[in-house]
Amino acid sequence: MRLAWLEVRDFRNHRETSVEFPSEVVVVLGPNAQGKTNLLEAIHYLLTLSSPRASSDEPLVRRGADRAYLRGEVETSAGRVLVEVEVRASGANRIQVNRSAVRRKRDLRQRVRSVMFIPEDLAIVQGQPEDRRRFLDETSLALWPALDAARRSYDRALRQRNRLLKEHDGSGAPDGLEAWDGELVQHGTQVTLARAAAVARVGPRAGDDYEALAGERLAVRYRSSVAPDGVEAAGGSVEDHNNPDSVAALSTWFHQRLAARRSDELLRRTTLVGPHRDDLELLMGDLTARGFASHGEAWAATLCLRLGLAGAVALETRDPPVLVLDDPFSGLDPIRRRRVGEELPGRGQVVVAVPDEAQVPPDAKVWEVEDGRVRT
């Protein structure tokens, strides 16, 4: 998969940018606050319709404009895909794929893929469980975009069930709780199995990359509140998240776990079992990365998780995603920086942003960015 060209208008500080991508690794070079990250963000947004840097689209539109425009053509093994996005500061965006309108993000994500690393990803290793849950969902959706419907349905069921528990004042379980149990289990089972399958694909690749980079193994383990001893222990499978036997087995386990925590839930008035209580365990040897990793080790682990995701997507789709890396070297020592740089050419199309010419990997094509203007 390769982005052939990109046109950007009124996106962040890019008033008007048009670039054609070569086949080699592209390095976007320039001082801070000049638009390097914004260009990478535009690439990722065009291919995923989301930004890891903004919770809404309003900050993406250049000040003084009411909308931004992104256009680009992607070469895939199935053919060329023209993507056109009108990003509005308020209201619904307009999205076209090969001149036909699309309404759902997954309709685009099933055709093109991008994986992006940003320095804020360090929270996956050093942050709170919700940061790692977010990564789990990003990972499963990057592999299987259609699962977005299950995740949204689970979030909706969880909100309704929590509202019922919070507003209940009587003795015993509130009326209607069992119906919401069914909704929670149905969609939560899909989310749990997808997360387990995603970790089974990404974890070993991230571990390999980290071992090559740092000389020791990074272990990546999924900790599910539905199946605390592992999905397989509950009768599920981490190989195929759509396997009917796995769905049935884990659904039964989910119902049993809810029943076991019923009194606690009524007392605390909140849902205590489900994917919203999951975590991702990252180990370096016998030590948890969150508690014991140095800044450099945590940075390397975070980068390797994103590289592992890109490798898993490439294997799943038979088409490597566009890999976008924002300032990936700043947390690495010179030796590890060199090792990462030497490995990039074999990972499909790669676009990297760096602030210092000394960080440019060998044999890369260099673009310079200044005040939202790109010089190729």
Coordinates of C-alpha atoms in Angstrom, one line a residue:
M1 CA 0.0 0.0 0.0
R2 CA 1.5 3.4 -1.0
L3 CA 0.2 6.9 -0.9
A4 CA 1.1 8.2 -4.4
W5 CA 0.2 11.9 -3.9
L6 CA -1.4 14.2 -1.3
E7 CA -3.1 17.6 -1.5
V8 CA -3.8 19.6 1.6
R9 CA -5.7 22.8 2.0
D10 CA -6.4 24.8 5.2
F11 CA -5.4 21.8 7.4
R12 CA -3.7 23.0 10.7
N13 CA -1.0 25.5 9.5
H14 CA -0.9 24.1 5.9
R15 CA -2.7 26.7 3.7
E16 CA -2.0 24.8 0.5
T17 CA 0.4 21.8 0.2
S18 CA 0.8 19.4 -2.7
V19 CA 3.3 16.5 -2.7
E20 CA 4.1 13.4 -4.6
F21 CA 5.6 10.5 -2.7
P22 CA 8.7 8.6 -3.9
S23 CA 9.2 4.9 -3.3
E24 CA 11.9 5.3 -0.6
V25 CA 11.5 6.4 3.0
V26 CA 10.5 10.0 3.3
V27 CA 11.8 12.2 6.1
V28 CA 10.1 15.4 6.9
L29 CA 12.7 17.7 8.4
G30 CA 12.4 21.1 10.1
P31 CA 12.3 23.0 13.4
N32 CA 9.5 22.5 15.9
A33 CA 6.1 24.2 15.2
Q34 CA 6.7 24.5 11.5
G35 CA 4.1 21.9 10.3
K36 CA 6.0 18.5 10.2
T37 CA 3.6 16.8 12.5
N38 CA 0.6 18.5 10.8
L39 CA 1.6 17.0 7.5
L40 CA 1.9 13.5 9.0
E41 CA -1.4 14.0 10.7
A42 CA -3.0 14.9 7.4
I43 CA -1.7 11.7 5.9
H44 CA -3.1 9.6 8.7
Y45 CA -6.4 11.4 8.7
L46 CA -6.9 10.9 5.0
L47 CA -6.5 7.2 5.4
T48 CA -8.3 6.6 8.8
L49 CA -10.7 9.7 9.1
S50 CA -9.4 10.2 12.7
S51 CA -6.5 12.0 14.4
P52 CA -4.6 10.8 17.4
R53 CA -3.9 14.4 18.4
A54 CA -7.5 15.8 18.5
S55 CA -10.8 14.6 19.9
S56 CA -12.8 16.8 17.5
D57 CA -12.2 18.1 14.0
E58 CA -12.4 21.8 14.9
P59 CA -8.6 22.2 15.7
L60 CA -7.7 20.6 12.4
V61 CA -9.2 23.5 10.3
R62 CA -6.8 26.4 9.8
R63 CA -7.7 29.5 11.7
G64 CA -9.7 31.8 9.5
A65 CA -11.2 28.9 7.4
D66 CA -14.4 27.1 8.0
R67 CA -13.2 23.8 6.5
A68 CA -10.1 21.9 5.3
Y69 CA -9.6 19.7 2.3
L70 CA -7.6 16.5 1.9
R71 CA -7.1 14.6 -1.3
G72 CA -4.9 11.7 -2.1
E73 CA -4.5 8.5 -4.2
V74 CA -3.4 5.2 -2.7
E75 CA -2.0 2.3 -4.6
T76 CA -3.1 -1.0 -3.1
S77 CA -2.9 -4.6 -4.3
A78 CA -6.6 -4.4 -5.2
G79 CA -6.1 -1.2 -7.3
R80 CA -5.9 2.6 -6.9
V81 CA -8.1 4.3 -4.4
L82 CA -8.9 8.1 -4.6
V83 CA -9.8 9.5 -1.2
E84 CA -11.3 13.0 -0.8
V85 CA -12.2 14.5 2.6
E86 CA -13.8 17.8 3.4
V87 CA -13.1 18.4 7.1
R88 CA -15.6 20.8 8.7
A89 CA -15.0 22.7 11.9
S90 CA -18.6 21.9 12.8
G91 CA -21.1 19.5 11.3
A92 CA -20.6 16.3 9.4
N93 CA -17.6 15.9 7.1
R94 CA -17.9 14.9 3.4
I95 CA -16.0 11.8 2.3
Q96 CA -15.7 10.4 -1.1
V97 CA -13.9 7.2 -2.2
N98 CA -13.3 6.9 -6.0
R99 CA -15.9 9.7 -6.4
S100 CA -18.6 7.9 -4.4
A101 CA -19.8 9.2 -1.1
V102 CA -19.2 7.1 2.0
R103 CA -20.8 7.6 5.4
R104 CA -19.0 5.2 7.7
K105 CA -15.4 5.3 8.6
R106 CA -15.0 1.6 8.3
D107 CA -16.0 1.7 4.6
L108 CA -12.7 3.5 4.0
R109 CA -10.7 1.7 6.6
Q110 CA -11.4 -1.6 5.0
R111 CA -9.7 -0.4 1.8
V112 CA -6.7 1.6 3.0
R113 CA -4.7 1.5 6.2
S114 CA -2.3 3.7 8.2
V115 CA -0.5 3.2 11.5
M116 CA 0.9 6.3 13.2
F117 CA 3.3 6.7 16.1
I118 CA 3.3 10.0 18.1
P119 CA 5.4 10.9 21.2
E120 CA 2.1 11.0 23.3
D121 CA 1.9 7.2 22.7
L122 CA 4.3 6.9 25.6
A123 CA 1.2 6.8 27.8
I124 CA 0.5 3.3 26.5
V125 CA 3.5 2.1 28.6
Q126 CA 3.6 4.7 31.4
G127 CA 0.0 5.9 31.6
Q128 CA -3.2 4.6 33.0
P129 CA -5.3 1.5 32.0
E130 CA -7.6 3.6 29.9
D131 CA -4.6 4.5 27.7
R132 CA -3.8 0.9 27.1
R133 CA -7.5 0.1 26.5
R134 CA -7.5 2.8 23.8
F135 CA -4.5 1.1 22.2
L136 CA -6.2 -2.3 22.4
D137 CA -9.2 -0.9 20.5
E138 CA -7.0 1.0 18.0
T139 CA -5.2 -2.3 17.3
S140 CA -8.3 -4.4 16.8
L141 CA -9.9 -1.8 14.6
A142 CA -6.8 -1.4 12.5
L143 CA -6.9 -5.1 11.9
W144 CA -10.7 -5.5 11.5
P145 CA -12.4 -2.2 10.9
A146 CA -15.9 -3.7 10.8
L147 CA -15.5 -4.3 14.6
D148 CA -16.2 -0.6 15.2
A149 CA -19.9 -1.4 15.3
A150 CA -19.4 -3.9 18.2
R151 CA -17.3 -1.5 20.2
R152 CA -19.8 1.3 19.8
S153 CA -22.7 -1.0 20.7
Y154 CA -20.8 -2.1 23.8
D155 CA -20.2 1.5 24.9
R156 CA -23.9 2.3 24.4
A157 CA -25.0 -0.8 26.5
L158 CA -22.5 0.0 29.2
R159 CA -23.8 3.6 29.6
Q160 CA -27.4 2.4 29.8
R161 CA -26.6 -0.4 32.3
N162 CA -24.6 2.0 34.5
R163 CA -27.5 4.5 34.5
L164 CA -29.9 1.8 35.6
L165 CA -27.6 0.8 38.4
K166 CA -27.0 4.3 39.5
E167 CA -30.6 5.3 39.6
H168 CA -31.8 2.1 41.4
D169 CA -32.8 2.6 45.0
G170 CA -34.8 -0.5 45.8
S171 CA -33.7 -3.9 47.1
G172 CA -32.6 -6.6 44.7
A173 CA -31.6 -6.0 41.0
P174 CA -33.4 -3.2 39.1
D175 CA -36.0 -4.2 36.5
G176 CA -34.5 -4.5 33.1
L177 CA -31.0 -5.3 34.3
E178 CA -31.0 -8.8 32.7
A179 CA -31.8 -7.3 29.3
W180 CA -28.8 -5.0 29.5
D181 CA -26.8 -8.0 30.7
G182 CA -27.6 -9.6 27.4
E183 CA -26.6 -6.6 25.4
L184 CA -23.4 -6.2 27.4
V185 CA -22.4 -9.8 27.0
Q186 CA -23.2 -9.9 23.3
H187 CA -21.1 -7.0 22.3
G188 CA -18.5 -7.3 25.0
T189 CA -17.7 -10.8 24.0
Q190 CA -16.9 -9.6 20.5
V191 CA -14.7 -6.8 21.8
T192 CA -12.9 -9.1 24.2
L193 CA -12.2 -11.8 21.6
A194 CA -11.0 -9.2 19.1
R195 CA -8.6 -7.6 21.6
A196 CA -7.2 -11.1 22.5
A197 CA -6.8 -11.9 18.8
A198 CA -5.1 -8.6 18.1
V199 CA -2.7 -9.0 21.0
A200 CA -1.8 -12.5 19.8
R201 CA -0.8 -11.0 16.5
V202 CA 0.8 -7.8 17.6
G203 CA 2.6 -9.0 20.8
P204 CA 5.1 -11.4 19.3
R205 CA 6.1 -8.9 16.5
A206 CA 6.5 -6.1 19.1
G207 CA 8.6 -8.5 21.2
D208 CA 10.8 -9.4 18.2
D209 CA 11.4 -5.7 17.4
Y210 CA 12.1 -4.8 21.0
E211 CA 14.6 -7.7 21.4
A212 CA 16.4 -6.7 18.2
L213 CA 16.5 -3.1 19.5
A214 CA 17.2 -3.5 23.2
G215 CA 18.6 -7.0 23.6
E216 CA 15.8 -8.3 25.8
R217 CA 12.3 -9.6 25.3
L218 CA 9.2 -7.5 25.7
A219 CA 6.2 -9.6 26.7
V220 CA 2.7 -8.3 25.8
R221 CA -0.2 -9.9 27.6
Y222 CA -3.9 -9.1 27.5
R223 CA -5.6 -8.9 30.9
S224 CA -9.3 -9.4 30.5
S225 CA -11.8 -8.8 33.4
V226 CA -14.2 -11.2 31.8
A227 CA -11.6 -14.0 31.7
P228 CA -8.9 -13.1 34.3
D229 CA -6.9 -16.2 33.6
G230 CA -6.9 -15.6 29.9
V231 CA -9.5 -16.0 27.1
E232 CA -8.4 -19.6 26.4
A233 CA -9.0 -20.5 30.0
A234 CA -12.6 -19.4 29.5
G235 CA -13.0 -21.7 26.6
G236 CA -12.3 -19.0 23.9
S237 CA -9.7 -18.9 21.2
V238 CA -7.1 -16.1 20.5
E239 CA -6.8 -17.2 16.9
D240 CA -10.1 -16.4 15.4
H241 CA -12.3 -13.7 17.0
N242 CA -15.3 -14.9 14.9
N243 CA -15.2 -18.5 15.9
P244 CA -18.7 -19.5 17.0
D245 CA -17.4 -21.9 19.7
S246 CA -15.2 -19.2 21.2
V247 CA -18.1 -16.7 21.2
A248 CA -20.4 -19.2 22.9
A249 CA -17.8 -20.2 25.5
L250 CA -16.8 -16.7 26.4
S251 CA -20.4 -15.5 26.5
T252 CA -21.2 -18.2 29.1
W253 CA -18.2 -17.1 31.1
F254 CA -19.2 -13.5 30.9
H255 CA -22.7 -14.2 32.3
Q256 CA -21.1 -16.2 35.1
R257 CA -18.8 -13.3 36.0
L258 CA -21.6 -10.8 36.0
A259 CA -23.7 -13.1 38.3
A260 CA -20.7 -13.5 40.7
R261 CA -20.3 -9.7 40.9
R262 CA -24.0 -8.8 41.1
S263 CA -24.0 -7.9 44.8
D264 CA -20.9 -5.7 44.4
E265 CA -22.4 -4.0 41.4
L266 CA -25.6 -3.2 43.3
L267 CA -23.6 -1.8 46.2
R268 CA -21.2 0.3 44.1
R269 CA -23.9 1.1 41.4
T270 CA -21.6 0.5 38.4
T271 CA -20.6 -2.3 36.1
L272 CA -17.6 -4.2 37.3
V273 CA -17.1 -6.8 34.6
G274 CA -16.4 -6.2 30.9
P275 CA -13.8 -4.8 28.4
H276 CA -14.0 -1.4 30.1
R277 CA -12.1 -3.0 33.0
D278 CA -9.4 -4.6 30.9
D279 CA -5.6 -3.8 30.8
L280 CA -2.5 -4.6 28.8
E281 CA 0.4 -6.0 30.7
L282 CA 3.9 -5.1 29.4
L283 CA 6.8 -7.0 30.9
M284 CA 10.6 -6.6 30.4
G285 CA 11.9 -9.8 31.9
D286 CA 10.0 -10.2 35.2
L287 CA 9.4 -6.5 35.7
T288 CA 6.4 -4.4 34.6
A289 CA 7.4 -1.7 32.1
R290 CA 5.1 0.8 33.7
G291 CA 6.8 0.6 37.1
F292 CA 10.4 -0.1 36.2
A293 CA 11.2 0.9 32.6
S294 CA 13.5 3.9 32.1
H295 CA 12.3 6.6 29.8
G296 CA 14.4 5.2 26.9
E297 CA 13.1 1.7 27.5
A298 CA 9.5 2.8 27.6
W299 CA 10.0 4.9 24.5
A300 CA 11.5 1.9 22.6
A301 CA 8.6 -0.4 23.8
T302 CA 6.0 2.1 22.7
L303 CA 7.6 2.4 19.2
C304 CA 7.9 -1.4 18.9
L305 CA 4.2 -1.7 19.7
R306 CA 3.3 0.5 16.8
L307 CA 5.8 -1.3 14.5
G308 CA 4.3 -4.6 15.7
L309 CA 0.8 -3.3 14.8
A310 CA 2.0 -2.3 11.3
G311 CA 3.5 -5.8 10.8
A312 CA 0.3 -7.5 12.0
V313 CA -1.8 -5.4 9.6
A314 CA 0.6 -6.2 6.7
L315 CA 0.2 -9.9 7.4
E316 CA -3.6 -9.7 7.9
T317 CA -4.3 -7.7 4.7
R318 CA -1.3 -8.9 2.6
D319 CA -0.7 -5.2 2.0
P320 CA 1.6 -3.2 4.4
P321 CA 0.0 -0.1 5.8
V322 CA 1.3 3.4 5.4
L323 CA 3.6 3.8 8.4
V324 CA 3.7 7.4 9.8
L325 CA 6.3 8.1 12.6
D326 CA 6.4 11.5 14.3
D327 CA 9.7 12.2 16.0
P328 CA 10.4 8.5 16.7
F329 CA 14.1 8.9 17.5
S330 CA 14.1 11.6 20.2
G331 CA 13.7 9.1 23.0
L332 CA 16.4 6.7 21.7
D333 CA 20.1 6.6 22.2
P334 CA 22.3 6.9 19.0
I335 CA 22.8 3.1 18.7
R336 CA 19.1 2.3 18.9
R337 CA 18.3 5.2 16.7
R338 CA 20.6 3.8 14.0
R339 CA 19.1 0.3 14.4
V340 CA 15.5 1.6 13.9
G341 CA 16.5 3.7 10.9
E342 CA 18.2 0.8 9.2
E343 CA 15.1 -1.3 9.5
L344 CA 12.6 1.2 8.1
P345 CA 13.1 0.5 4.4
G346 CA 11.7 -3.0 4.7
R347 CA 8.4 -1.9 6.2
G348 CA 6.5 -0.6 3.2
Q349 CA 5.9 3.1 2.7
V350 CA 7.3 5.0 5.7
V351 CA 7.0 8.8 6.4
V352 CA 9.1 10.1 9.3
A353 CA 9.2 13.5 10.9
V354 CA 12.4 14.6 12.7
P355 CA 13.7 18.0 13.9
D356 CA 17.4 17.4 13.4
E357 CA 19.3 16.5 10.3
A358 CA 21.5 14.1 12.4
Q359 CA 18.4 11.9 12.9
V360 CA 17.8 11.4 9.2
P361 CA 18.1 7.6 8.4
P362 CA 20.4 6.6 5.5
D363 CA 19.1 6.6 1.9
A364 CA 16.0 8.5 2.8
K365 CA 14.3 11.2 0.7
V366 CA 14.3 14.5 2.7
W367 CA 11.6 17.1 2.6
E368 CA 12.0 20.4 4.5
V369 CA 9.1 22.1 6.1
E370 CA 8.9 25.7 7.2
D371 CA 5.7 27.6 8.3
G372 CA 3.4 25.1 6.7
R373 CA 5.2 25.0 3.4
V374 CA 7.0 21.8 2.1
R375 CA 10.1 21.9 0.0
T376 CA 10.7 18.6 -1.8

